[in-house]
mmCIF file of N, CA and C in Angstrom:
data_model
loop_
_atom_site.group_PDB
_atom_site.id
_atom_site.type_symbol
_atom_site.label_atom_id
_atom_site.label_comp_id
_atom_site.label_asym_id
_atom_site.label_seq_id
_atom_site.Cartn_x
_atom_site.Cartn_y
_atom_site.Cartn_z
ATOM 1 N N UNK A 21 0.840 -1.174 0.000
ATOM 2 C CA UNK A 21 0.000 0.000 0.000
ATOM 3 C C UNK A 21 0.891 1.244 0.000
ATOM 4 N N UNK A 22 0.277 2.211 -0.602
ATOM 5 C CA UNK A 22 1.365 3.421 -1.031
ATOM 6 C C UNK A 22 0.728 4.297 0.308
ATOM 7 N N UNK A 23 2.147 4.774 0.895
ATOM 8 C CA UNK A 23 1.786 5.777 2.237
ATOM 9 C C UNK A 23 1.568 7.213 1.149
ATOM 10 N N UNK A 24 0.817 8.132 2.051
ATOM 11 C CA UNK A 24 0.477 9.386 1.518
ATOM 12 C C UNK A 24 1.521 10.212 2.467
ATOM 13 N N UNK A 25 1.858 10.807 1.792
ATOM 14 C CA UNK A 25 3.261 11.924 2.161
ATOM 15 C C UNK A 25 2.623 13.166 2.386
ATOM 16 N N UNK A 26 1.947 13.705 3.829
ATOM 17 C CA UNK A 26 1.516 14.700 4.631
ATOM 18 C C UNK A 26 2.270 15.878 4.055
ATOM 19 N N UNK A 27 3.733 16.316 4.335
ATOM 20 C CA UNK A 27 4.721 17.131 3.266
ATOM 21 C C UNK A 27 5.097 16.889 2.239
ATOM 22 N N UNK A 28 4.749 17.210 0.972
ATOM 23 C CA UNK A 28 5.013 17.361 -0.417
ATOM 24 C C UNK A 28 6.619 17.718 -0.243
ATOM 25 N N UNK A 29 7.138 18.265 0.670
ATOM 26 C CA UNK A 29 8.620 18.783 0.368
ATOM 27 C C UNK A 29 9.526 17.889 0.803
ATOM 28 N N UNK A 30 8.745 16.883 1.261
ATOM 29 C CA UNK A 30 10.075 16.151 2.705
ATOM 30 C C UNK A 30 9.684 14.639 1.927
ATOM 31 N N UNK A 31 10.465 13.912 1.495
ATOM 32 C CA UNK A 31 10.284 12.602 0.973
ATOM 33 C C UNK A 31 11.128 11.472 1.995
ATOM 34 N N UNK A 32 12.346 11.745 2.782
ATOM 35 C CA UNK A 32 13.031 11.151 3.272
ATOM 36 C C UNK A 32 14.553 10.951 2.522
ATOM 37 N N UNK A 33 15.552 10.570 3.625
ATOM 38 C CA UNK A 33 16.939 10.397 2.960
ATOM 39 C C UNK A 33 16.881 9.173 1.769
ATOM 40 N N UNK A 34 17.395 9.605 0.687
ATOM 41 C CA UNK A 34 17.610 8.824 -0.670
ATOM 42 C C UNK A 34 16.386 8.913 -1.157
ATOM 43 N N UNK A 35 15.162 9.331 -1.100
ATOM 44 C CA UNK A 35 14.285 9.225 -1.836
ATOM 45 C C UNK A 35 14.329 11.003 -2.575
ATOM 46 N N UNK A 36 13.597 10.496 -4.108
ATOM 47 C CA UNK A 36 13.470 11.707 -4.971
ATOM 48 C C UNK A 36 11.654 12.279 -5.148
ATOM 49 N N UNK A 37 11.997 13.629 -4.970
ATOM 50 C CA UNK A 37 10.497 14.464 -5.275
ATOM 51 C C UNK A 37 10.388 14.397 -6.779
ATOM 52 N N UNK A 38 9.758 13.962 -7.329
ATOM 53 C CA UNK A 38 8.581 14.575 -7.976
ATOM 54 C C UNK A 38 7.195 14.404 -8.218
ATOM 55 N N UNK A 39 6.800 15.815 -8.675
ATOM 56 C CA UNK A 39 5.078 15.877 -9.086
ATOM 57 C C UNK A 39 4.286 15.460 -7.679
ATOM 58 N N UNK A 40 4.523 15.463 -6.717
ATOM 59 C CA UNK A 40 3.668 15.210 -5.547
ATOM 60 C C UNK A 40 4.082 13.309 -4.880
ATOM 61 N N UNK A 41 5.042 12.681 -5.737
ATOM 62 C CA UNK A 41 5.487 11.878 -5.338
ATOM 63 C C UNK A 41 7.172 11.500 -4.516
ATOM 64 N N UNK A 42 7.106 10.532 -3.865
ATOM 65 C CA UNK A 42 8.749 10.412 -3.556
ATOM 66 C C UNK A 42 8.902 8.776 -4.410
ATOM 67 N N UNK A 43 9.761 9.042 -4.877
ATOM 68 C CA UNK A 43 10.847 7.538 -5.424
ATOM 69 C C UNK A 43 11.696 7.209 -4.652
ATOM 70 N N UNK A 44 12.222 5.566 -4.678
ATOM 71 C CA UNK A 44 13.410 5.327 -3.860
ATOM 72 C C UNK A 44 13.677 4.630 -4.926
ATOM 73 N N UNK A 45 14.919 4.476 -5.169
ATOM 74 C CA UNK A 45 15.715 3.390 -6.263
ATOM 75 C C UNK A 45 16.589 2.559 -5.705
ATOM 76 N N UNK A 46 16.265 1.626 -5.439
ATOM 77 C CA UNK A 46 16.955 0.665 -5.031
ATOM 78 C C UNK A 46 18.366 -0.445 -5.715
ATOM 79 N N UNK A 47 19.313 -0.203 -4.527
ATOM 80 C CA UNK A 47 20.707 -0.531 -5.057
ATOM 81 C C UNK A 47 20.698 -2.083 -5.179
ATOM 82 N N UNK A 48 19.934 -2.693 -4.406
ATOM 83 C CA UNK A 48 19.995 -3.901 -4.426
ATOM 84 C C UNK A 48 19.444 -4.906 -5.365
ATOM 85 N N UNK A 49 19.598 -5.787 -5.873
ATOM 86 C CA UNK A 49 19.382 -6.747 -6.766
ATOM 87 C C UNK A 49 18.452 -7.869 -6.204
ATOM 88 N N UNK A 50 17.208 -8.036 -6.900
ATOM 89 C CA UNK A 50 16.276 -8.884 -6.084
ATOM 90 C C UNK A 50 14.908 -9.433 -7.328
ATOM 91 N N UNK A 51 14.065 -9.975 -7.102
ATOM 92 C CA UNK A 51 13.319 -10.745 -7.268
ATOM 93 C C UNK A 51 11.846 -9.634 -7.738
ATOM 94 N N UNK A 52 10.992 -9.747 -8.288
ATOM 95 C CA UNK A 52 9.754 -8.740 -8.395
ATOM 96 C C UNK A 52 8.849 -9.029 -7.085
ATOM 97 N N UNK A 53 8.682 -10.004 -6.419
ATOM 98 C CA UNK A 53 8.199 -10.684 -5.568
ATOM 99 C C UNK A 53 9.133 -9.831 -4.657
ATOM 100 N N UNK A 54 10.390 -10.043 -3.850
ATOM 101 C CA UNK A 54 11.057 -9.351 -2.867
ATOM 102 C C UNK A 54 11.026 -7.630 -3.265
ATOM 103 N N UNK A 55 11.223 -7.476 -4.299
ATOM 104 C CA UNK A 55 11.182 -5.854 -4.489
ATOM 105 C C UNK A 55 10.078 -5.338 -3.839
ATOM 106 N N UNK A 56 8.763 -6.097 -4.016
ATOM 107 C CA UNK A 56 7.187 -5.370 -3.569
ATOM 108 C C UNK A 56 7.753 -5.635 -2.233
ATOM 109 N N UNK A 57 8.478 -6.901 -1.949
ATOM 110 C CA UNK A 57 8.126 -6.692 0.206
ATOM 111 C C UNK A 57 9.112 -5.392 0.298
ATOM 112 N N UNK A 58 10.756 -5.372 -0.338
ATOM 113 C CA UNK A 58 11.070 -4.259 0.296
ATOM 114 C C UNK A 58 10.299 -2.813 -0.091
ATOM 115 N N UNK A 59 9.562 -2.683 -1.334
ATOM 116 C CA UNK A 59 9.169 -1.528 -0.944
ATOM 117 C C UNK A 59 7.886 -1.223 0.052
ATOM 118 N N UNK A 60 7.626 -2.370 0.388
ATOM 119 C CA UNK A 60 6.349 -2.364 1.527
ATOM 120 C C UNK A 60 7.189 -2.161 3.251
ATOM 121 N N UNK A 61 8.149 -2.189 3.002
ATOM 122 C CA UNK A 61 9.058 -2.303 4.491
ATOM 123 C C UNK A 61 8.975 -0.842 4.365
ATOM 124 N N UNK A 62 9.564 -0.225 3.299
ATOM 125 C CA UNK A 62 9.146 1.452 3.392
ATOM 126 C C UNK A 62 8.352 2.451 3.047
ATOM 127 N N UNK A 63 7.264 1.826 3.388
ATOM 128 C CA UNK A 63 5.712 1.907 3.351
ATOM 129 C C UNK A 63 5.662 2.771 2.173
ATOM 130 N N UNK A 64 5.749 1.605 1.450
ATOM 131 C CA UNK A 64 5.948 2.219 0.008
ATOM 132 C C UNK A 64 5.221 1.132 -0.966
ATOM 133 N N UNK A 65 4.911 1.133 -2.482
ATOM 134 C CA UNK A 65 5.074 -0.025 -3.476
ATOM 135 C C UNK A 65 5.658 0.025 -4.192
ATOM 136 N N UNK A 66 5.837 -0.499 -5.367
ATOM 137 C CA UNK A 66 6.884 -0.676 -6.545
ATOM 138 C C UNK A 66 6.004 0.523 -7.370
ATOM 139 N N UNK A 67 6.710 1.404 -7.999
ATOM 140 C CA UNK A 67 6.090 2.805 -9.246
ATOM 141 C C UNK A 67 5.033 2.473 -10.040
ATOM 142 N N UNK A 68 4.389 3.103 -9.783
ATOM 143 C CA UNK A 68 2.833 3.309 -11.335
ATOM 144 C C UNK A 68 3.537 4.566 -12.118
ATOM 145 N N UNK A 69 3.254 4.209 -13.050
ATOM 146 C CA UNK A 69 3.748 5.606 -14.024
ATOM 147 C C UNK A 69 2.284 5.647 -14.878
ATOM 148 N N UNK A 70 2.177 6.831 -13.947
ATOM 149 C CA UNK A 70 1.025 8.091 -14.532
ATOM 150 C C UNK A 70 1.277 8.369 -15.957
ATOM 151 N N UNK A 71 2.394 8.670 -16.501
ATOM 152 C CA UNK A 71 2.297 10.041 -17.301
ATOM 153 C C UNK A 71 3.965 9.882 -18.029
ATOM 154 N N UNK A 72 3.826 10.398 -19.482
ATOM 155 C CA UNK A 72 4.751 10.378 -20.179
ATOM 156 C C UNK A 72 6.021 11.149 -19.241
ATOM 157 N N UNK A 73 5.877 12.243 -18.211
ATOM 158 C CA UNK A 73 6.576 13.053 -17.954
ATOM 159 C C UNK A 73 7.151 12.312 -16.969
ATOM 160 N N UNK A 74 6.043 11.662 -15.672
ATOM 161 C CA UNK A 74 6.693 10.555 -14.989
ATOM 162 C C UNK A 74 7.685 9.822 -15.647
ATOM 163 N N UNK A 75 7.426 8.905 -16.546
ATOM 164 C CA UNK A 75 8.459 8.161 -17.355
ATOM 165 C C UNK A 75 9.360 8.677 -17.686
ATOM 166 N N UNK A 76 10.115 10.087 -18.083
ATOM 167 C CA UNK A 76 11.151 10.418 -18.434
ATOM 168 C C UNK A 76 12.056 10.771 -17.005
ATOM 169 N N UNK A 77 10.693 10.937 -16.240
ATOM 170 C CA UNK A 77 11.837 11.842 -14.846
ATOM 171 C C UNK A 77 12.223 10.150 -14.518
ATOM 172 N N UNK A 78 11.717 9.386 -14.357
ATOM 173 C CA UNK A 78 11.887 7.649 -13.955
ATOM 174 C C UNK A 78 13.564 7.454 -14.357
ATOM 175 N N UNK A 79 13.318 7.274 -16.039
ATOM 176 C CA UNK A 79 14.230 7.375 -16.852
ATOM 177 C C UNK A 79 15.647 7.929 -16.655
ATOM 178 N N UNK A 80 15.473 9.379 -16.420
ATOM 179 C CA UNK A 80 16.379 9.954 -16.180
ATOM 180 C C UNK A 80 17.180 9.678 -15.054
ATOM 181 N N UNK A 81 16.835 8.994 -13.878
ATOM 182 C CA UNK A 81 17.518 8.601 -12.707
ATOM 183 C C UNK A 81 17.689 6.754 -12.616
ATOM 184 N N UNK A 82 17.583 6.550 -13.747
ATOM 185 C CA UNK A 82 18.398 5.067 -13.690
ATOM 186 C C UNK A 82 19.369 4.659 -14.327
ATOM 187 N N UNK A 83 20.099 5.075 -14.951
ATOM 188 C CA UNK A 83 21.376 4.726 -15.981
ATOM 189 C C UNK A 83 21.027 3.477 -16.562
ATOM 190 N N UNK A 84 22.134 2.419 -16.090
ATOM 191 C CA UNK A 84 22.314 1.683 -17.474
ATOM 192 C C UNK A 84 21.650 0.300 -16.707
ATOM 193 N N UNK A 85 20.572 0.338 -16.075
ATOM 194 C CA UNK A 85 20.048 -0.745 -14.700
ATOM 195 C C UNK A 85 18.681 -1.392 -15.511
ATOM 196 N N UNK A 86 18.380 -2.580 -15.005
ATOM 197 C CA UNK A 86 17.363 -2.741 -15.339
ATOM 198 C C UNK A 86 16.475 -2.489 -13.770
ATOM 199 N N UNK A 87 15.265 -2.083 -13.564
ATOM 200 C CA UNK A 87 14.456 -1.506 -12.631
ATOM 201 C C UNK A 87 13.076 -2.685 -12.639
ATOM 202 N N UNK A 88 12.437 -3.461 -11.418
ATOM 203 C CA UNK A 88 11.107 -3.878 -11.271
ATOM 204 C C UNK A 88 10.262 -2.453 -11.231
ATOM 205 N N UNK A 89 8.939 -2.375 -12.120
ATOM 206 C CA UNK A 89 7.971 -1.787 -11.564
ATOM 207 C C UNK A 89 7.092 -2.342 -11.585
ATOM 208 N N UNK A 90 5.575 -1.571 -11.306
ATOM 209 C CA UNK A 90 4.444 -1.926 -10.629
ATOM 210 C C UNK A 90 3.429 -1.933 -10.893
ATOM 211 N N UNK A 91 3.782 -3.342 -11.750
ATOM 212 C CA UNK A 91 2.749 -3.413 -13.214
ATOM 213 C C UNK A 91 3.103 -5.383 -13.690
ATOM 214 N N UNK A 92 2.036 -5.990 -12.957
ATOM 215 C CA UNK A 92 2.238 -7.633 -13.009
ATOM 216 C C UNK A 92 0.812 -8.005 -13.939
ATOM 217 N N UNK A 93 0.903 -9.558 -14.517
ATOM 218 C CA UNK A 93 -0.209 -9.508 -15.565
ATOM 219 C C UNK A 93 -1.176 -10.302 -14.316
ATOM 220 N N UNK A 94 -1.987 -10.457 -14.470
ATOM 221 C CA UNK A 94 -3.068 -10.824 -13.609
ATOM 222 C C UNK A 94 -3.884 -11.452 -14.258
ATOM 223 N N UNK A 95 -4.628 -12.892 -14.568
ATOM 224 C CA UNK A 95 -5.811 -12.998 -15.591
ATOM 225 C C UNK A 95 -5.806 -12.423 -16.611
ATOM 226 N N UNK A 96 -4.328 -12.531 -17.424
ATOM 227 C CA UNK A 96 -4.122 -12.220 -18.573
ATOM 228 C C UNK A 96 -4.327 -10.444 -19.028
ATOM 229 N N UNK A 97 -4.750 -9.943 -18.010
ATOM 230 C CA UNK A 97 -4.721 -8.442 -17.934
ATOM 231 C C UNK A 97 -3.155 -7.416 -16.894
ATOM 232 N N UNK A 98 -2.754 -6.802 -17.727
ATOM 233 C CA UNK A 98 -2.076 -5.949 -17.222
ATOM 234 C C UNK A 98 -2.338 -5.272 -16.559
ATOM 235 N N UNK A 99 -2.094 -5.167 -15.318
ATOM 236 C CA UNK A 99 -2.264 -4.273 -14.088
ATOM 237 C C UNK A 99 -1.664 -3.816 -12.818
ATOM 238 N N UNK A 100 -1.927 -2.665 -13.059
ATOM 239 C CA UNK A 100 -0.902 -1.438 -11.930
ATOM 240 C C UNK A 100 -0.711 -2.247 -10.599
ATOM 241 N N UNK A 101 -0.253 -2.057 -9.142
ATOM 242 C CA UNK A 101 -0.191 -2.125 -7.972
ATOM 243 C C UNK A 101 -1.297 -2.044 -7.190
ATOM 244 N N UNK A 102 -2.267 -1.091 -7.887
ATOM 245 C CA UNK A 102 -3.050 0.004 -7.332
ATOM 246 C C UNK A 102 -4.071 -0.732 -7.475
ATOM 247 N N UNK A 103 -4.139 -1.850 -8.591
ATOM 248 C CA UNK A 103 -5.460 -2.123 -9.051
ATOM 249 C C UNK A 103 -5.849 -1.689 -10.396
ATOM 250 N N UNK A 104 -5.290 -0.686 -10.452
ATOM 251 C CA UNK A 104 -5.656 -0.096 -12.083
ATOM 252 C C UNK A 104 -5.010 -0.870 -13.540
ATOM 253 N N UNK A 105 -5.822 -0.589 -14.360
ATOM 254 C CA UNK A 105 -5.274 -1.411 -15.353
ATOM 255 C C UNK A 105 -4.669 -0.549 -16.014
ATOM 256 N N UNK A 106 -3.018 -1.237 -17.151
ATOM 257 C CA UNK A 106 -2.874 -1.055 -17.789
ATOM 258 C C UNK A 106 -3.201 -0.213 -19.200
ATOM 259 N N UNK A 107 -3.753 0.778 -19.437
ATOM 260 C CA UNK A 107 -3.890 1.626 -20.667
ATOM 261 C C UNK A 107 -3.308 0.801 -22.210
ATOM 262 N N UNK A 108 -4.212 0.391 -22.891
ATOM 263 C CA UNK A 108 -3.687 -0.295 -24.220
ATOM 264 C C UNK A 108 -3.040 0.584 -24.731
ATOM 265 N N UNK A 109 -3.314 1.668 -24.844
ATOM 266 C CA UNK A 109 -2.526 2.763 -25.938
ATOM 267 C C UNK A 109 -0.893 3.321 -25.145
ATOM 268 N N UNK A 110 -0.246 2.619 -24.015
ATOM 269 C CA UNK A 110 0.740 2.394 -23.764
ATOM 270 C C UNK A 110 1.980 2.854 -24.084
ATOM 271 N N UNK A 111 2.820 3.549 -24.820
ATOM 272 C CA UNK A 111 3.968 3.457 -25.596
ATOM 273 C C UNK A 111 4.715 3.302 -24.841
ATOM 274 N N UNK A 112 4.920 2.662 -23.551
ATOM 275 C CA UNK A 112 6.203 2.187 -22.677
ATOM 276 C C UNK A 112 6.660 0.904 -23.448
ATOM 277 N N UNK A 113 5.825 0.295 -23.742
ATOM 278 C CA UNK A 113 6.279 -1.459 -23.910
ATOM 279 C C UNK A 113 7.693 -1.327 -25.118
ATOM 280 N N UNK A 114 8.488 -2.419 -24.707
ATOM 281 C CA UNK A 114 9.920 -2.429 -26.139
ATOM 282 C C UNK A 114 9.249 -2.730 -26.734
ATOM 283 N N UNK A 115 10.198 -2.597 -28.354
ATOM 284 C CA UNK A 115 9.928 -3.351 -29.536
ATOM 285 C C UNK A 115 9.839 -4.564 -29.287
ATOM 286 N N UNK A 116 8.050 -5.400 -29.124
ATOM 287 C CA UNK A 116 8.212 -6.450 -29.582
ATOM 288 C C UNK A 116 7.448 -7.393 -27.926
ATOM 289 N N UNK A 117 7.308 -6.280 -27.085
ATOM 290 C CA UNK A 117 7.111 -6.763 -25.741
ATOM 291 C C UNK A 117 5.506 -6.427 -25.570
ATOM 292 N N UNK A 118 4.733 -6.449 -25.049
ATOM 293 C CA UNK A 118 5.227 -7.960 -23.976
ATOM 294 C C UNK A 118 5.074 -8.998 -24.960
ATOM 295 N N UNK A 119 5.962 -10.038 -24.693
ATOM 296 C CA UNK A 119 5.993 -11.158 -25.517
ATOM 297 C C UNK A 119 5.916 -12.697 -24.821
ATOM 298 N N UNK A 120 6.111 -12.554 -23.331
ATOM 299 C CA UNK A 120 5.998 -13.844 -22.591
ATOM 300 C C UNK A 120 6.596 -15.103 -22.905
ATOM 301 N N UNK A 121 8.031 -14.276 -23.221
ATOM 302 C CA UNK A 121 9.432 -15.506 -23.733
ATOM 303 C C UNK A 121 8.770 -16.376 -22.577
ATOM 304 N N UNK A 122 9.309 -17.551 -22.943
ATOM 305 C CA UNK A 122 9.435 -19.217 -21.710
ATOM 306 C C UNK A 122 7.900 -18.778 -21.156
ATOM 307 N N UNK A 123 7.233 -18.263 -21.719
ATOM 308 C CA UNK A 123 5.400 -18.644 -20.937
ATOM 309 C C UNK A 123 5.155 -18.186 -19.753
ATOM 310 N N UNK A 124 5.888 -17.707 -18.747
ATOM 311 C CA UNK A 124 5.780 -17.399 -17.311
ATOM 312 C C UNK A 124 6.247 -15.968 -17.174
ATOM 313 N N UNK A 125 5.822 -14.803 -17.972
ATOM 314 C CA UNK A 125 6.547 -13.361 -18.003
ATOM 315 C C UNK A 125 5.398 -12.825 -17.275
ATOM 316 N N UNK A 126 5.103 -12.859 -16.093
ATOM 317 C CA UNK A 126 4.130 -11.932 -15.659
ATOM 318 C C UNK A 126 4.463 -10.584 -14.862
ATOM 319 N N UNK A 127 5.485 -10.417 -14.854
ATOM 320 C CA UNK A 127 5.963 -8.789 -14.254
ATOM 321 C C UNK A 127 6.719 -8.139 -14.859
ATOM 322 N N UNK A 128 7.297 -6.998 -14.833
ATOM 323 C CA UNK A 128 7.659 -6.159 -15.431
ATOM 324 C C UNK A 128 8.622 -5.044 -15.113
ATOM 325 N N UNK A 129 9.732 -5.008 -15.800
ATOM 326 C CA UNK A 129 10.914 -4.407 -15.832
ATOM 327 C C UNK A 129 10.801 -2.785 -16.596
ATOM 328 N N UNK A 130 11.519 -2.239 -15.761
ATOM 329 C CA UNK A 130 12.113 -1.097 -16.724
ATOM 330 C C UNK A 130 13.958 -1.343 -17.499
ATOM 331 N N UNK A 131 13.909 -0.715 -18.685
ATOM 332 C CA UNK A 131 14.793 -1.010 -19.447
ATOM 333 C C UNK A 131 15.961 -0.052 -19.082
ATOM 334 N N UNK A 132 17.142 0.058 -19.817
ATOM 335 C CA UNK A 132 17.956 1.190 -19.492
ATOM 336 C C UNK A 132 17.466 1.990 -20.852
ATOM 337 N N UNK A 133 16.806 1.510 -21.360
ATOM 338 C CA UNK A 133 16.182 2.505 -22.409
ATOM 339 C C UNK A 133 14.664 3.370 -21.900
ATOM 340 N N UNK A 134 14.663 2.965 -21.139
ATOM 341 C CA UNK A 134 13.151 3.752 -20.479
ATOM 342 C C UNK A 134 11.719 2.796 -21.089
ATOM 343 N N UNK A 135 12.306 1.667 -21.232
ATOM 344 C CA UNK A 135 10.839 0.719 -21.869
ATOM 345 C C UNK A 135 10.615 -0.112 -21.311
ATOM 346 N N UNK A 136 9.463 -0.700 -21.483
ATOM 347 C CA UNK A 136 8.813 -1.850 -20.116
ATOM 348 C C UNK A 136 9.331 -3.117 -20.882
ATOM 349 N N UNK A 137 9.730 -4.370 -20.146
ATOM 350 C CA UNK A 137 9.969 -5.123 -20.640
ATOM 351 C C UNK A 137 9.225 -6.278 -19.358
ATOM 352 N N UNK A 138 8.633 -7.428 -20.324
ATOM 353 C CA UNK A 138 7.633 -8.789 -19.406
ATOM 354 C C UNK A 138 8.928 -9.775 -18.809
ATOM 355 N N UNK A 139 8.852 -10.088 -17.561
ATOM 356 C CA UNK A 139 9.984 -10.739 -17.088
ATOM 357 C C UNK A 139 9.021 -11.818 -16.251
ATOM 358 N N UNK A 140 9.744 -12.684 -15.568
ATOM 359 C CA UNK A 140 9.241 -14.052 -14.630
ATOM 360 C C UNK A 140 9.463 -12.736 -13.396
ATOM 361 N N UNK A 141 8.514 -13.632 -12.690
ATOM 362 C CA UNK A 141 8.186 -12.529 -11.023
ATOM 363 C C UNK A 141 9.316 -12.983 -9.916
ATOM 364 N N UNK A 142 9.741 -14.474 -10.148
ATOM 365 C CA UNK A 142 10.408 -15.231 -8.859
ATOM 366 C C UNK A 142 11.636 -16.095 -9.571
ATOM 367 N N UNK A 143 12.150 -15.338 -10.514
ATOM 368 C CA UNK A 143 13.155 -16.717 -11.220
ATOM 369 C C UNK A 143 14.746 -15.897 -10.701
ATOM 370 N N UNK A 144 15.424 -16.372 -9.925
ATOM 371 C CA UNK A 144 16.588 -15.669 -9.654
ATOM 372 C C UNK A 144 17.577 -15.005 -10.518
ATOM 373 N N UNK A 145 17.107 -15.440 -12.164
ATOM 374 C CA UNK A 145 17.860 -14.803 -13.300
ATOM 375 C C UNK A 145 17.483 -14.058 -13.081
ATOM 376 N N UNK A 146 16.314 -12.987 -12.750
ATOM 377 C CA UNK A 146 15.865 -11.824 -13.456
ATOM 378 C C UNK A 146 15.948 -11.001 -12.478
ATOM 379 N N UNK A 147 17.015 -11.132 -11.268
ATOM 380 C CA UNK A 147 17.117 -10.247 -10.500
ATOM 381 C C UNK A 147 17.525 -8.996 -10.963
ATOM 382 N N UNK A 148 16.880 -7.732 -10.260
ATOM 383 C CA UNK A 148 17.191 -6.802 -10.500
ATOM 384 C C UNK A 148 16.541 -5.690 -9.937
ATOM 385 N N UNK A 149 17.293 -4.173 -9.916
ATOM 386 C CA UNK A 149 17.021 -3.247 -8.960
ATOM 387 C C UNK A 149 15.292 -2.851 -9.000
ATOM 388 N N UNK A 150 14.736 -1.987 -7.988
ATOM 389 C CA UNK A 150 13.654 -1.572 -7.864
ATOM 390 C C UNK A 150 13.287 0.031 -7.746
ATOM 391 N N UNK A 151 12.412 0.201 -8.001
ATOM 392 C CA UNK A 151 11.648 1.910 -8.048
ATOM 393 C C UNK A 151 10.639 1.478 -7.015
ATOM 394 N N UNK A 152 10.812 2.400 -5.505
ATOM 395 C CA UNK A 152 9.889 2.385 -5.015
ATOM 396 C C UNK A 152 8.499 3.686 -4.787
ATOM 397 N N UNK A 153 7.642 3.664 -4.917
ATOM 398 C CA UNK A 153 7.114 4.913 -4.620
ATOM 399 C C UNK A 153 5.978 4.988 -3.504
ATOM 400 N N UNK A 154 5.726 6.331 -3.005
ATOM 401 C CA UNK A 154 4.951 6.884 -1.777
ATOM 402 C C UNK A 154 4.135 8.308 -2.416
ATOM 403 N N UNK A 155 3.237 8.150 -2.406
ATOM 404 C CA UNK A 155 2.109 9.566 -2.636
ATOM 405 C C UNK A 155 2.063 10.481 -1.383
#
């Protein structure tokens, strides 16, 4: 569950402001499954991206990483953290994604290109860093 941030100005140490949100980016390498508990340890979830502008500020603070966000398929539907679904008209997804290589791609990566890519939720290959966010 995403905590609501009482001060818009104060996000906490390592986390980033924008648009009324705080981000944490996480250094550690982990699982889509462990990413949601740690960002629930800081009463936080894994990022919804609102908005083309979200996505670039996202973008802009991950270099060359691949990132979990917060967006798993569910009953064959794509859907946010929040509950919300997925938007078909989308332009996050790579060339060619989601594609559900090996049949079991139900969560979802950010690229070092700023594009969503379908990954396994619990396979220890696909470890990798996390975006956490707080409203």
């Amino acid at each position: 569950m995403i905590q609501n941030v009482s001060d818009k100005s104060y996000c906490g140490s390592r986390w980033k402001k924008f648009d009324g949100s705080c981000y944490y980016f996480e250094v550690n390498q982990m699982t889509w499954i462990e990413a949601r508990l740690s960002c629930d340890r800081r009463d936080s979830d894994l990022v919804i991206i609102n908005s083309d502008m979200e996505q670039e500020f996202i973008h802009s603070k991950t270099g060359d990483d691949l990132y979990w966000i917060g967006l798993e398929k569910i009953t064959d539907v794509w859907t946010w953290v929040d509950g919300t679904i997925l938007k078909a008209s989308s332009g996050f997804w790579g060339k060619g994604e989601p594609n559900n290589g090996g049949g079991n791609e139900k969560c979802t990566q950010l690229t070092p290109e700023g594009k969503m890519n379908d990954a396994p939720c619990d396979n220890a290959k696909y470890k990798c860093r996390a975006i956490c966010e707080k409203k």
